[in-house]
mmCIF file of C-alpha atoms and ligand atoms in Angstrom:
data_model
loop_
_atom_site.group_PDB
_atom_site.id
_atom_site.type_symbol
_atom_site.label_atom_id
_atom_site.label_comp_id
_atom_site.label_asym_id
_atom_site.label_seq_id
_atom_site.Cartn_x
_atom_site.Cartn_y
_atom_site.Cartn_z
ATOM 1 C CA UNK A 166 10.720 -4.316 -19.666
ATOM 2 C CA UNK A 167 9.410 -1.135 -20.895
ATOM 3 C CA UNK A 168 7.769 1.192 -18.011
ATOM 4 C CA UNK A 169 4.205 0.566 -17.473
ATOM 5 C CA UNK A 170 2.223 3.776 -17.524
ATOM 6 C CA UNK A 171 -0.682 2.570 -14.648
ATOM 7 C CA UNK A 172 2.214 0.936 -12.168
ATOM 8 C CA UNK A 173 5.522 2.719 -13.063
ATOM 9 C CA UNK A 174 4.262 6.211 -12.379
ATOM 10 C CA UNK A 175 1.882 5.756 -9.043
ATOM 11 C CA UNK A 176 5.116 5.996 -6.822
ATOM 12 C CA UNK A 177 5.241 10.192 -6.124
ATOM 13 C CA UNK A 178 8.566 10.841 -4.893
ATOM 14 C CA UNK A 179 9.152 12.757 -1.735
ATOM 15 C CA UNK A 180 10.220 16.011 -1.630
ATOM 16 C CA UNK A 181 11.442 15.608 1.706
ATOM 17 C CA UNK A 182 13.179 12.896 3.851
ATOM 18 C CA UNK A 183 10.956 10.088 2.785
ATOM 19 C CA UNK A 184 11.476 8.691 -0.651
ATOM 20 C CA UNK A 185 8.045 8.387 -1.219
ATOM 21 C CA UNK A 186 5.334 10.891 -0.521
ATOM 22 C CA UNK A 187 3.034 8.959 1.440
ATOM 23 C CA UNK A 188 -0.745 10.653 1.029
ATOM 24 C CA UNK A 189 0.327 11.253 -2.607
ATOM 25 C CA UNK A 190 0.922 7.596 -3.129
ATOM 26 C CA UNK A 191 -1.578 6.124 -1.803
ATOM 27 C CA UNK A 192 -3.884 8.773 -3.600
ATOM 28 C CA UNK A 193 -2.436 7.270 -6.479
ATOM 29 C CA UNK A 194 -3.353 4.160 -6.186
ATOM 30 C CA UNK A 195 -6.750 4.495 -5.043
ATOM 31 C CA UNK A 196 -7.368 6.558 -8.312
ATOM 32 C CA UNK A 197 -5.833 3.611 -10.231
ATOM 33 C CA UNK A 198 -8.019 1.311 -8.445
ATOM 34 C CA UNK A 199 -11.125 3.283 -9.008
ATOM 35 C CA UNK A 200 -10.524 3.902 -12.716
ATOM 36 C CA UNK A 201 -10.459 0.012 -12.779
ATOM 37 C CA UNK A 202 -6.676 0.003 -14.221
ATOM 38 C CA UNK A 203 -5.168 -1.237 -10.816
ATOM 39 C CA UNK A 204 -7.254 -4.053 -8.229
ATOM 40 C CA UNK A 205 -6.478 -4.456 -4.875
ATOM 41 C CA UNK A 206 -5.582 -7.853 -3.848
ATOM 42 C CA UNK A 207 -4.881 -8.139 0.242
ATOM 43 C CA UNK A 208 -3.991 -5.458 2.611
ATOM 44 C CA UNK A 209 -3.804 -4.945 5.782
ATOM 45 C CA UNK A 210 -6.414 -2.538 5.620
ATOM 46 C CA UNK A 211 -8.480 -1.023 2.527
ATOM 47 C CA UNK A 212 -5.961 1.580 0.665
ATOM 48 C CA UNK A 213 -8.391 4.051 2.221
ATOM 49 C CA UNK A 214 -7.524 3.507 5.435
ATOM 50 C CA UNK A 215 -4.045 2.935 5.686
ATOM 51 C CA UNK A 216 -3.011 6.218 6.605
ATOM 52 C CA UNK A 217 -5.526 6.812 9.446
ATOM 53 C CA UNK A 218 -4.314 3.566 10.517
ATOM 54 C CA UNK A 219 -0.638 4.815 10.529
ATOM 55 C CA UNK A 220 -1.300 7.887 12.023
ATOM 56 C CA UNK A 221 -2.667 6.111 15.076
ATOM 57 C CA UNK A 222 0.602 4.397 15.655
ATOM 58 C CA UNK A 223 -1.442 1.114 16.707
ATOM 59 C CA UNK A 224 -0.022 -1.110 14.217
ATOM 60 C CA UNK A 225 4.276 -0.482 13.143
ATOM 61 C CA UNK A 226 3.329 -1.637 9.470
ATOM 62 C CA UNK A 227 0.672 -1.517 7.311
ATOM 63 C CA UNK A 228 1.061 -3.437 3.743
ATOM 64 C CA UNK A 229 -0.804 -3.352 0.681
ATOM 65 C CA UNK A 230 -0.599 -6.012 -2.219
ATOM 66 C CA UNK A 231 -2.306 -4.348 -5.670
ATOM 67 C CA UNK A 232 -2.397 -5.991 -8.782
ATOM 68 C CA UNK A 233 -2.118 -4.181 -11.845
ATOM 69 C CA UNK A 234 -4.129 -5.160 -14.766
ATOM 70 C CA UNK A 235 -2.337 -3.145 -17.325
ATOM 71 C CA UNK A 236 0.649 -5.043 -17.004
ATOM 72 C CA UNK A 237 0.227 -7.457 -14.565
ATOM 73 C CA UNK A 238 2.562 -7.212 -12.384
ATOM 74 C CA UNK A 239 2.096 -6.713 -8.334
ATOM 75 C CA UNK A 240 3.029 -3.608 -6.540
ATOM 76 C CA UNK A 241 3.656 -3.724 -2.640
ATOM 77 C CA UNK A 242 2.936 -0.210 -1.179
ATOM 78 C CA UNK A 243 4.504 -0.462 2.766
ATOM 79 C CA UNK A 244 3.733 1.692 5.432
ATOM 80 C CA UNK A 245 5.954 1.610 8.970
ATOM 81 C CA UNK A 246 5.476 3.761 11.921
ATOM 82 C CA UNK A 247 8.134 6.500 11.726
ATOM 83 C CA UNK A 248 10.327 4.347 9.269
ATOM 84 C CA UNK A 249 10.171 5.097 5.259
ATOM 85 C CA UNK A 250 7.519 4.200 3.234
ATOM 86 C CA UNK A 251 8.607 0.901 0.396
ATOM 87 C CA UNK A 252 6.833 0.979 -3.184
ATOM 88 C CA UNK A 253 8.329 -2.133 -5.428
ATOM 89 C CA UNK A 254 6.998 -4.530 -7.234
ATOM 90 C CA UNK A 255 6.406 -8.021 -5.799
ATOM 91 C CA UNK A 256 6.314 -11.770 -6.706
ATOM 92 C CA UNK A 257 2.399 -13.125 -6.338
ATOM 93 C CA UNK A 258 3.727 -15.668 -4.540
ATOM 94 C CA UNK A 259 4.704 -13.237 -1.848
ATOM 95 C CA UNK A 260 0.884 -12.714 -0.495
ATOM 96 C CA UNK A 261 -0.082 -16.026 0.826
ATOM 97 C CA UNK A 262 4.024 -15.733 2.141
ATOM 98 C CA UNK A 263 3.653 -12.405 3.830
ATOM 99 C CA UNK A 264 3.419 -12.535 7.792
ATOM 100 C CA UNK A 265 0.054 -11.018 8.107
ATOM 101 C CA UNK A 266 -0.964 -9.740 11.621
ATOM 102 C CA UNK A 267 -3.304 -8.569 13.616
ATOM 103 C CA UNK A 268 -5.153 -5.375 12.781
ATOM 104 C CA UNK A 269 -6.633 -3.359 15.595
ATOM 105 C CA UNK A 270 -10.273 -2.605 15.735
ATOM 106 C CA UNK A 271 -11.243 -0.065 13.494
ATOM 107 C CA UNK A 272 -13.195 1.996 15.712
ATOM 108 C CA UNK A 273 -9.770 2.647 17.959
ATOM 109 C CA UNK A 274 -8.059 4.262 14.490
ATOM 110 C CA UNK A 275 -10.713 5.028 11.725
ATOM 111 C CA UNK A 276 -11.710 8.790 10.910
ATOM 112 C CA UNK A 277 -15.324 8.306 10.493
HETATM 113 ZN ZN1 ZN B 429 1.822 -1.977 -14.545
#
């Protein structure tokens, strides 16, 4: 399959331990999502606020399922409480599969 410019390249590579830089990442994606090339299909949380929501150590992961309309494939983004970050594409099927849980209230994590 040849590499899809809108999915293939949101991944930024870490520069440090983690082999994905997190804020960078997820930056990318929310630009891909607001230039209408990438659409966010179930989360956890909004892509916005799944950093805050790591940072506050109240929930040990924090998934993202985004669909990417330039290719059409999915792309997981995975956050984990002190654990590495996963960016891979996924099978649709594995949304309604996933083992969704409980998200704490936003008012105990959000920034604003
Ligand atoms: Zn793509």
């Amino acid at each position: 399959m040849n590499v899809c410019k809108t999915c293939d390249s949101a991944g930024v590579p870490g520069t440090g331990p983690l082999p994905w830089e997190i804020d960078a990442t997820t930056e990318a994606l929310i630009d891909r999502v607001a230039a209408g090339r990438m659409l966010e299909l179930r989360g956890d949380v909004p892509l916005e606020d799944m950093i805050p929501l790591l940072e506050s150590e109240l929930k040990y992961t924090i998934v993202s399922f985004v669909d990417c309309l330039d290719c059409e494939r999915v792309l997981f983004w995975g956050l984990c409480v002190r654990g590495n970050p996963i960016l891979r594409h996924a099978d649709r099927s594995e949304i309604e599969h996933w083992r969704w849980s409980t998200v704490p209230p936003r008012r105990r994590w959000a920034r604003k």
